[in-house]
Short mmCIF file of C-alpha atoms and ligand atoms in Angstrom, two decimals:
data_model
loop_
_atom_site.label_atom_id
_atom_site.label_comp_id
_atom_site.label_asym_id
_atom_site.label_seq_id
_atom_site.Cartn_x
_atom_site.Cartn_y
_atom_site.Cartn_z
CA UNK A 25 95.79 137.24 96.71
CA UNK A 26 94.41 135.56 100.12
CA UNK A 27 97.17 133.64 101.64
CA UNK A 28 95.48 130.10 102.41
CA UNK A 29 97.36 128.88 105.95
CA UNK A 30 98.96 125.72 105.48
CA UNK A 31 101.30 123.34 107.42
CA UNK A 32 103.71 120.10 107.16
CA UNK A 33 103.73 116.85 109.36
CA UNK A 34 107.42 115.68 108.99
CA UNK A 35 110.14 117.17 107.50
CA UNK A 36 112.36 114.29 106.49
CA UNK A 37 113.07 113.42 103.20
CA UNK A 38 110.00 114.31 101.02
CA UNK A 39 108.34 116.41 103.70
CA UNK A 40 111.60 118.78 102.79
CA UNK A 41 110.55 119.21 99.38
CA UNK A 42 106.65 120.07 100.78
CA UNK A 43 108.02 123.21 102.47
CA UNK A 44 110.08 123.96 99.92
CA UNK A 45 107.31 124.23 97.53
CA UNK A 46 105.05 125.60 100.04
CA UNK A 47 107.60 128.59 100.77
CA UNK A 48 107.30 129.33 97.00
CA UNK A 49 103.55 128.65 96.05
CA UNK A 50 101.38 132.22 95.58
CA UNK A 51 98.25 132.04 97.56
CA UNK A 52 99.67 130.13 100.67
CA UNK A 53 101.38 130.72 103.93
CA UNK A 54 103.10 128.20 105.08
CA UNK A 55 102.11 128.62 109.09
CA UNK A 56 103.75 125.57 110.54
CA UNK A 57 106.07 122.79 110.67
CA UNK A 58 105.90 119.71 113.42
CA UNK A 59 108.75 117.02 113.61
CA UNK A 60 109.58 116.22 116.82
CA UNK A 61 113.45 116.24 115.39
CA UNK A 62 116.23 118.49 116.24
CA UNK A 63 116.94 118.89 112.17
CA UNK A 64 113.05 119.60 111.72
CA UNK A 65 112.81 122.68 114.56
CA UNK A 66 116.27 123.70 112.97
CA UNK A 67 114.82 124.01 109.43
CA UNK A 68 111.65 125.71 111.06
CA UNK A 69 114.13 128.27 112.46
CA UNK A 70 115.74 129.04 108.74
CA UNK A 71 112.48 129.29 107.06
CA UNK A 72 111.08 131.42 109.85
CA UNK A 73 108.00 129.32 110.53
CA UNK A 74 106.37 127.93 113.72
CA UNK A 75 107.83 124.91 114.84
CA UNK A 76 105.91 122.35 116.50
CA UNK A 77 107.47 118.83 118.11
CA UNK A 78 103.80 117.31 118.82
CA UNK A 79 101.35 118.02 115.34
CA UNK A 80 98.08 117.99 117.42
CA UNK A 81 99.65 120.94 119.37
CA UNK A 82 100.17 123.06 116.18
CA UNK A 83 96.74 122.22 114.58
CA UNK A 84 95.33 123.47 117.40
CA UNK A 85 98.02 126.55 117.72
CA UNK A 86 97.76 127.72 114.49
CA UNK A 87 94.31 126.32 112.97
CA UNK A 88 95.81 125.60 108.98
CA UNK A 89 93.37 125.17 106.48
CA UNK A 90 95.11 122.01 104.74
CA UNK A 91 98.06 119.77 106.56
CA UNK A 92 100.43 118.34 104.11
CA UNK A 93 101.12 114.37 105.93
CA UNK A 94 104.53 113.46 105.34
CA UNK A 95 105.58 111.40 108.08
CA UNK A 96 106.09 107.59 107.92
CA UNK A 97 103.19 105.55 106.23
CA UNK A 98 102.03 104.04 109.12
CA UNK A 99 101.06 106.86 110.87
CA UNK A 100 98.90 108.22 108.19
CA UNK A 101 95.92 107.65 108.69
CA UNK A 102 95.91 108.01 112.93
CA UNK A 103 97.58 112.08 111.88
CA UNK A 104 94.95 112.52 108.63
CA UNK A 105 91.89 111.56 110.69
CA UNK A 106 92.41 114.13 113.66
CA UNK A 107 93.42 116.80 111.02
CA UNK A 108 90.62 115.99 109.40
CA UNK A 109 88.47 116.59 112.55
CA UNK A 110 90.13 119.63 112.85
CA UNK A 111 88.52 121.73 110.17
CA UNK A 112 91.72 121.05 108.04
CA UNK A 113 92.17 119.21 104.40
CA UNK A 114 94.77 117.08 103.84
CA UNK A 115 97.60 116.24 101.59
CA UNK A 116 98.38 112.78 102.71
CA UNK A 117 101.74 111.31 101.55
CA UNK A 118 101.93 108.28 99.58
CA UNK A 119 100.80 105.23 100.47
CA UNK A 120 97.55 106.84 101.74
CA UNK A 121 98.49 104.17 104.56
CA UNK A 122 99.98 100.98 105.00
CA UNK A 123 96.67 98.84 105.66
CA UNK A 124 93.16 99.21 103.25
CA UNK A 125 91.29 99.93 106.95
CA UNK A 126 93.43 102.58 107.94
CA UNK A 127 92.80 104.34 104.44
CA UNK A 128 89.06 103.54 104.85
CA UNK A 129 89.29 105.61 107.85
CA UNK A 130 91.17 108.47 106.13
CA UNK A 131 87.93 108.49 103.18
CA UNK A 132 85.66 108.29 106.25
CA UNK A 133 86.91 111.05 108.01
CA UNK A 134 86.78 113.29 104.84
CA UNK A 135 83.55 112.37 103.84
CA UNK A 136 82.28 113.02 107.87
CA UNK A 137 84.28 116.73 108.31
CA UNK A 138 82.99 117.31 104.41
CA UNK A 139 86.78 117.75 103.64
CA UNK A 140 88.93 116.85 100.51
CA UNK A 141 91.63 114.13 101.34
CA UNK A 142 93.73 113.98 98.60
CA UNK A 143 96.94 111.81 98.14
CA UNK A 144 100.45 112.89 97.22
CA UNK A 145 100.65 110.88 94.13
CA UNK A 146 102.39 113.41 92.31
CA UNK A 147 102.99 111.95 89.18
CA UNK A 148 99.98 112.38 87.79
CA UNK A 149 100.34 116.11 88.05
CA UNK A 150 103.63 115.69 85.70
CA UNK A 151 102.91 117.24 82.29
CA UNK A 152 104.26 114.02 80.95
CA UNK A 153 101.89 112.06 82.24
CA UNK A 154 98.78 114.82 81.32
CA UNK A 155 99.91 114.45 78.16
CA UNK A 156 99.68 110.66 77.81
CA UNK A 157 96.12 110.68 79.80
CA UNK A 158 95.18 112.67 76.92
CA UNK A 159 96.34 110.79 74.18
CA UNK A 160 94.93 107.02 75.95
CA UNK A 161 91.60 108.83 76.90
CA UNK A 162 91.65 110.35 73.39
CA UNK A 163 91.41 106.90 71.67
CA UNK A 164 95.34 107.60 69.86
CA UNK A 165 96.34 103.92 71.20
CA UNK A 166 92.69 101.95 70.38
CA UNK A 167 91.92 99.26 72.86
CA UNK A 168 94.77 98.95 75.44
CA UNK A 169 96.23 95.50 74.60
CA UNK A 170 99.41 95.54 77.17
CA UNK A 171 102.57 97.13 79.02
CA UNK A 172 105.46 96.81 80.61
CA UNK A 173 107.12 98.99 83.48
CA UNK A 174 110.61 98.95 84.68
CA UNK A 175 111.44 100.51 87.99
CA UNK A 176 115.06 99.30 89.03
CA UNK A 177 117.63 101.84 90.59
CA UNK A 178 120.44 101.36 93.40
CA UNK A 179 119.39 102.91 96.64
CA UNK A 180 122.45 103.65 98.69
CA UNK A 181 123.09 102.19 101.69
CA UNK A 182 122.37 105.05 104.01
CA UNK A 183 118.83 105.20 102.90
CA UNK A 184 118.57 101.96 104.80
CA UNK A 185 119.93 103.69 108.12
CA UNK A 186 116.52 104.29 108.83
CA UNK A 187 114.76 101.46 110.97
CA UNK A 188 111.50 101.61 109.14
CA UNK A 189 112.55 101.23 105.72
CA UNK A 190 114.10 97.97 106.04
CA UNK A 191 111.12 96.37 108.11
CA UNK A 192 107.95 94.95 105.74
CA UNK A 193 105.69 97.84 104.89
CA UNK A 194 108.93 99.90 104.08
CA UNK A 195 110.02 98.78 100.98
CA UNK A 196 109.90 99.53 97.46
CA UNK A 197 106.62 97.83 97.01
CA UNK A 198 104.38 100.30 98.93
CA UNK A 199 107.32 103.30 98.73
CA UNK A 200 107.80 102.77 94.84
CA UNK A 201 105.75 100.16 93.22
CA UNK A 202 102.64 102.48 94.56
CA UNK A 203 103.56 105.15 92.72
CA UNK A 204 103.79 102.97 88.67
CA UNK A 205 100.76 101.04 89.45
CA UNK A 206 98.81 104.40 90.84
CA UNK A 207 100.22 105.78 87.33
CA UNK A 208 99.38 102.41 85.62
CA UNK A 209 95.53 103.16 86.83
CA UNK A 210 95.54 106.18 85.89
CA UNK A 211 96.30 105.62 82.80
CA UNK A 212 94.63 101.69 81.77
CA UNK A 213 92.22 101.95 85.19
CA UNK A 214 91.56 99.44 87.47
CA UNK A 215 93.62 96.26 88.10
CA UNK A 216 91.59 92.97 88.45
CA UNK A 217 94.29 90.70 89.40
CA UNK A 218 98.15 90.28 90.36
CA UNK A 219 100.48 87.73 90.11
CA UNK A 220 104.12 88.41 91.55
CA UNK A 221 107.16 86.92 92.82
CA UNK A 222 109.12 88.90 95.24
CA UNK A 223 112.86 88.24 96.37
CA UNK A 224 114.95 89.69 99.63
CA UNK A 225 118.45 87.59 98.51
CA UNK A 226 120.27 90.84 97.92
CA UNK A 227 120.03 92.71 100.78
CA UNK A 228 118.48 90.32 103.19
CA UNK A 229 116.15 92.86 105.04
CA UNK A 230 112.70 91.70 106.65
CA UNK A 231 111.50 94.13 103.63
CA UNK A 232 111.49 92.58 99.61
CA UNK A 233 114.49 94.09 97.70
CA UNK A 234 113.00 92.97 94.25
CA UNK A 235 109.98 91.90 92.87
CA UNK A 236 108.44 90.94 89.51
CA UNK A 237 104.51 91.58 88.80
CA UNK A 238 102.09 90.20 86.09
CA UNK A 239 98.58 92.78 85.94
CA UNK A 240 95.15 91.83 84.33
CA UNK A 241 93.59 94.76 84.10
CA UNK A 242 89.32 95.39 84.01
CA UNK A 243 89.83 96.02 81.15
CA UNK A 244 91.29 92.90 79.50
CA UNK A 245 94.90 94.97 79.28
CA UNK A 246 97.94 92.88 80.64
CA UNK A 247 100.87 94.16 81.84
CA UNK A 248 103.93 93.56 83.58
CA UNK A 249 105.92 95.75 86.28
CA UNK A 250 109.87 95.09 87.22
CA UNK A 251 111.11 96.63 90.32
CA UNK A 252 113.85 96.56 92.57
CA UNK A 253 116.07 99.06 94.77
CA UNK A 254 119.41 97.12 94.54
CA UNK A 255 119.47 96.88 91.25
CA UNK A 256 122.75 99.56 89.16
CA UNK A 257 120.27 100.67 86.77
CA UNK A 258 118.44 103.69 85.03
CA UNK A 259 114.98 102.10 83.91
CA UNK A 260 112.77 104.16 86.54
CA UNK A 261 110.41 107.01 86.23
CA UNK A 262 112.66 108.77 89.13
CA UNK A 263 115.10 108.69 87.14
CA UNK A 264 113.66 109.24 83.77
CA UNK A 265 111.19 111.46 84.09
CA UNK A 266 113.36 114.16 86.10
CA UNK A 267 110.46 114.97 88.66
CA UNK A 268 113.09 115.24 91.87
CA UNK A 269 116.01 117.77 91.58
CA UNK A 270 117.88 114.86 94.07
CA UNK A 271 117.83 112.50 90.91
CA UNK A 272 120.12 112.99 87.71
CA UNK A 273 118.06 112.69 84.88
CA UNK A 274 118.95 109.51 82.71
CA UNK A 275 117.30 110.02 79.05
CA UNK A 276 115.59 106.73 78.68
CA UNK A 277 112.42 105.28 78.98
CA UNK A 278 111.17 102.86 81.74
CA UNK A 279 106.98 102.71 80.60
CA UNK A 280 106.03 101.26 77.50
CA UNK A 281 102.18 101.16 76.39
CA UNK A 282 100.43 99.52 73.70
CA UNK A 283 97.02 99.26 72.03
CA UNK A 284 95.48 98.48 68.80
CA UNK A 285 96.19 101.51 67.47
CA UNK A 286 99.49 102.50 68.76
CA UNK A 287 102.32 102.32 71.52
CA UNK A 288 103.65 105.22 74.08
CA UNK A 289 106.78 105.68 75.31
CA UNK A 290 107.28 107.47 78.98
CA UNK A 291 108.56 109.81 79.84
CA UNK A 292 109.81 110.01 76.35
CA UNK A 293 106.30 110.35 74.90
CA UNK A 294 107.66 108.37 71.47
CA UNK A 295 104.50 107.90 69.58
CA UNK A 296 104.35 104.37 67.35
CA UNK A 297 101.36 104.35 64.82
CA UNK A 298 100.67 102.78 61.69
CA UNK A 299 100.01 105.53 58.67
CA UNK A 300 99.68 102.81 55.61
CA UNK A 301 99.11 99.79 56.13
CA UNK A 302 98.31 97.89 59.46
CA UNK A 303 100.86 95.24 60.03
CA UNK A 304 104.18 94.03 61.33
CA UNK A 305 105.43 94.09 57.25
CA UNK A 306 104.28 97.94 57.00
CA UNK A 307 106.29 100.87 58.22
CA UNK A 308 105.71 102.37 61.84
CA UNK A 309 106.23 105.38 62.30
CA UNK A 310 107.41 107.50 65.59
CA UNK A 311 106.49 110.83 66.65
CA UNK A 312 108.80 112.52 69.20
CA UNK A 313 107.41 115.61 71.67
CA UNK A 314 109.99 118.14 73.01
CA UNK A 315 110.59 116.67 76.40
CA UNK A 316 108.54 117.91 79.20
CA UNK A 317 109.62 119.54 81.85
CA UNK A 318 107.88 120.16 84.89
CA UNK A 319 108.01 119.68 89.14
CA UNK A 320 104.95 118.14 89.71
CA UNK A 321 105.61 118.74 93.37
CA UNK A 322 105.04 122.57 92.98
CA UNK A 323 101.92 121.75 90.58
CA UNK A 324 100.94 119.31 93.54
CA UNK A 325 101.27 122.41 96.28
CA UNK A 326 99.47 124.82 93.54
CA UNK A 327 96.41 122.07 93.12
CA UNK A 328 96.18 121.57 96.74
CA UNK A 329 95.59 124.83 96.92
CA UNK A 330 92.80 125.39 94.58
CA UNK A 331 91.36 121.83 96.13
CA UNK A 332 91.01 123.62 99.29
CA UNK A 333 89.15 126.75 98.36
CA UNK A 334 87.41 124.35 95.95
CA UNK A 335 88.32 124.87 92.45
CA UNK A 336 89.37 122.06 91.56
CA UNK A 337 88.52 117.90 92.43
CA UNK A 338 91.67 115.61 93.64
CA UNK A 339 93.22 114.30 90.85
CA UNK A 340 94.07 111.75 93.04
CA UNK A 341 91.71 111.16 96.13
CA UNK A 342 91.45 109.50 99.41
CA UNK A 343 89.19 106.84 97.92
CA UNK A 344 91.62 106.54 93.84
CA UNK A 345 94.59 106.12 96.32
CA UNK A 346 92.91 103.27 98.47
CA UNK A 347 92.73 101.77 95.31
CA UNK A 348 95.74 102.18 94.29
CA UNK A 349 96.91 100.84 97.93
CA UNK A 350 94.89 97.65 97.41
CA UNK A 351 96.11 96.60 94.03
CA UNK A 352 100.02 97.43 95.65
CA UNK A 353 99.11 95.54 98.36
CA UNK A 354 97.85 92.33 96.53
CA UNK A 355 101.20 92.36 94.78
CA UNK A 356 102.71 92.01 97.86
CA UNK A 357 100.23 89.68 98.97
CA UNK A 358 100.80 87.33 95.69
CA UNK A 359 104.52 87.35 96.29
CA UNK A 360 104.30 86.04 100.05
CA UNK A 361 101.08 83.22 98.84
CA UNK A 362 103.01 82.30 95.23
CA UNK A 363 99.34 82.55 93.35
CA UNK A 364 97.26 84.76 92.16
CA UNK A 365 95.72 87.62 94.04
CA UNK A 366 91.99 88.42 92.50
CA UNK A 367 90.99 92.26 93.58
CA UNK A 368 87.23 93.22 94.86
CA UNK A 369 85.50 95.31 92.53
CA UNK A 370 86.20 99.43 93.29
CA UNK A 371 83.42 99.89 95.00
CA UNK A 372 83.94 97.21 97.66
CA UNK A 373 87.66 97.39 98.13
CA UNK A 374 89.26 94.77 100.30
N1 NAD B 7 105.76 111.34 96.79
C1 NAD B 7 107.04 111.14 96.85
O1 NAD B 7 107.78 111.40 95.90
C2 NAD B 7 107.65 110.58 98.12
C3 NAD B 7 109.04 110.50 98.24
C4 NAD B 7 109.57 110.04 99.46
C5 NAD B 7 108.72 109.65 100.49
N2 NAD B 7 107.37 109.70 100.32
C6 NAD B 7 106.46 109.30 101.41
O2 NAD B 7 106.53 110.32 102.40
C7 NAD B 7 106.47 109.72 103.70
C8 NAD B 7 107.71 110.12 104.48
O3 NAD B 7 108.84 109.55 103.83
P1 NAD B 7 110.32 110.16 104.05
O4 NAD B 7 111.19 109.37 103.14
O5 NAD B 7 110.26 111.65 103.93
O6 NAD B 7 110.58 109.72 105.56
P2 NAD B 7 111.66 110.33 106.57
O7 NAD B 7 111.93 109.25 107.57
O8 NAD B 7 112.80 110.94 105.84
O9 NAD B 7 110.86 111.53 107.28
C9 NAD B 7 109.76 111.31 108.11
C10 NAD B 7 109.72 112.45 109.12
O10 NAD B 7 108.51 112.32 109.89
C11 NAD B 7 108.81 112.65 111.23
N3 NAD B 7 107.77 112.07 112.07
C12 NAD B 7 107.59 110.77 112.41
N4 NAD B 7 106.50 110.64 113.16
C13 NAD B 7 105.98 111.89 113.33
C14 NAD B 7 104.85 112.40 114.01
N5 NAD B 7 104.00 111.61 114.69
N6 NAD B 7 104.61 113.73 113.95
C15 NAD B 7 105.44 114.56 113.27
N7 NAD B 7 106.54 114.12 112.60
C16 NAD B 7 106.79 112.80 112.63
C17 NAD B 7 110.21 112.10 111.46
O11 NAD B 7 110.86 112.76 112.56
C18 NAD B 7 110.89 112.40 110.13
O12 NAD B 7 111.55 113.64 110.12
C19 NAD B 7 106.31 108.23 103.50
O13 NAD B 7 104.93 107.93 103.54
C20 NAD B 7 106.84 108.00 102.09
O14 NAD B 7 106.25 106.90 101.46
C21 NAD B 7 106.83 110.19 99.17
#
């Protein structure tokens, strides 16, 4: 098989698990690392890969075909675009960037170089989440009436160490909270307006420690999304749906999803339908799916791969993920203003 030359931008915490899964995906070599860090060139070294400390440097030393971003979120979009004018296609980390401009220039720069900019919202790949796309795009709920989303957990202090995730832009709206209401979308589509209230009490940080959301979807769904990192608690698809070796799996469920015609369960995938009789006085019953297991991270590296030679379309893209970012951002917008946030229509995203 053609080995498709491919290379990381940071190799901290997630950017780890990129070469990892790079190393091990058929069809690609992974031809460079650049992190300007000591622990970065030291990995490099291990793995027996090129190690850059300046990216431009590398792109132009060993000319990848796709750059997997994972550096912080606000330099996405200034490290996607000159990829991106490099001949290369990208695999830009979540958030696709911290402002809706600086992923406008991402889309722009993709659409210009005639590359595919995808975004690193990996939980779409999970065959949980296939599964349920499915069954909602199959009709097996009816009309999507409403949901609810829990995503509480206790990050430990030393995740704080680092400057950028206590400062605003760092926290667990656009680090977390982007990832359920990307999977929300993907699931109920488009969000047409927020209303949140957001709290730093706990912790104190520049950055929100918890938040609470209310969604109207375009649809006419509602639904409602819990989240905070300082909270001792399992409800969290981290958690729950096993994607990250670094996270015991708990065996509950933190997304629940109703229609007319029957409620999900995730990661669970607990099916609630009606067989006789349609009403709160008739019996419901549940069917349960072998859980799924799956590292949506390796299925990420595997469809980046065929994105590049072409096989396959993003299943999340520069321009889904800029929608994603502006829905995430007007929650943090409607916790700051206290009202509600109403959301351009997709095509002319704030
Ligand atoms: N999809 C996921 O599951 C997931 C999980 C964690 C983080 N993320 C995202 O990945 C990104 C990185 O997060 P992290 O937690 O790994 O951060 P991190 O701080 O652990 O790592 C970032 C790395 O980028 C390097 N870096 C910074 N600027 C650079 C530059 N200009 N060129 C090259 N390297 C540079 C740093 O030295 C560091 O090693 C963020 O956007 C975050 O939101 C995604």
């Amino acid at each position: 098989m053609h080995s498709i030359p491919v290379a990381v931008i940071g190799a901290g915490l997630i950017g780890r698990t990129h070469i990892d899964r790079a190393l091990k995906q058929p069809g690609l070599a992974l031809a460079g690392i650049a992190d300007p860090s000591d622990e970065a060139r030291r990995l490099a070294q291990s793995v027996n890969v090129p190690w850059f400390a300046d990216y431009a440097a590398m792109m132009d030393g060993v000319k990848p075909q796709g750059v997997v971003i994972a550096t912080p979120n606000a330099t996405h979009a200034a490290i996607a675009v000159q990829c991106l004018q490099r001949g290369a296609a990208v695999l830009v980390e979540k958030p696709i960037a911290d402002t809706l401009d600086d992923a406008r220039h991402i889309c722009d720069a993709a659409a210009k170089a005639g590359l595919p900019a995808m975004v690193g919202h990996q939980r779409r790949l999970n065959p949980i989440m296939q599964r349920a796309k499915r069954m909602v795009d199959a009709g097996k709920l009816g009309r999507p009436v409403c949901l609810t989303a829990m995503s509480t957990w206790l990050k430990p202090q030393e995740y704080f160490e680092t400057a950028w995730r206590r400062q605003k832009g760092g926290g667990p709206i656009l680090i977390n909270l982007i990832h359920d209401i990307d999977q929300l979308r993907y699931l109920f589509g488009d969000v047409a307006t927020v209303q949140a209230i957001s709290s730093n009490a706990i912790r104190g940080f520049e950055v929100e420690d918890t938040v609470v959301i209310l969604l109207r979807f375009r649809n006419g769904a509602l639904g409602t999304v819990t989240v905070s990192d300082t909270a001792a608690a399992p409800w969290n698809w981290d958690l729950s749906a096993g994607e990250a070796d670094r996270f015991p799996r708990q065996d509950v469920n933190s997304h629940f999803i109703s229609g007319t015609e029957g409620s999900l369960t995730l990661p669970r995938l607990d099916y609630w339908h009606y067989r006789e009789g349609r009403g709160w006085q008739d019996e419901l019953t549940v069917e349960r799916t072998a859980l799924h297991f799956g590292d949506p991270y390796a299925e990420q590296m595997r469809h980046f791969r065929a994105v590049i030679e072409g096989k396959e379309q993003p299943v999340c893209s520069a321009e889904d993920a800029m929608r994603s970012l502006d829905a995430t951002l007007a929650v943090a917008e409607a916790g700051r203003i206290g009202k509600e946030v109403v959301l351009s229509e997709p095509s002319k995203a704030r």
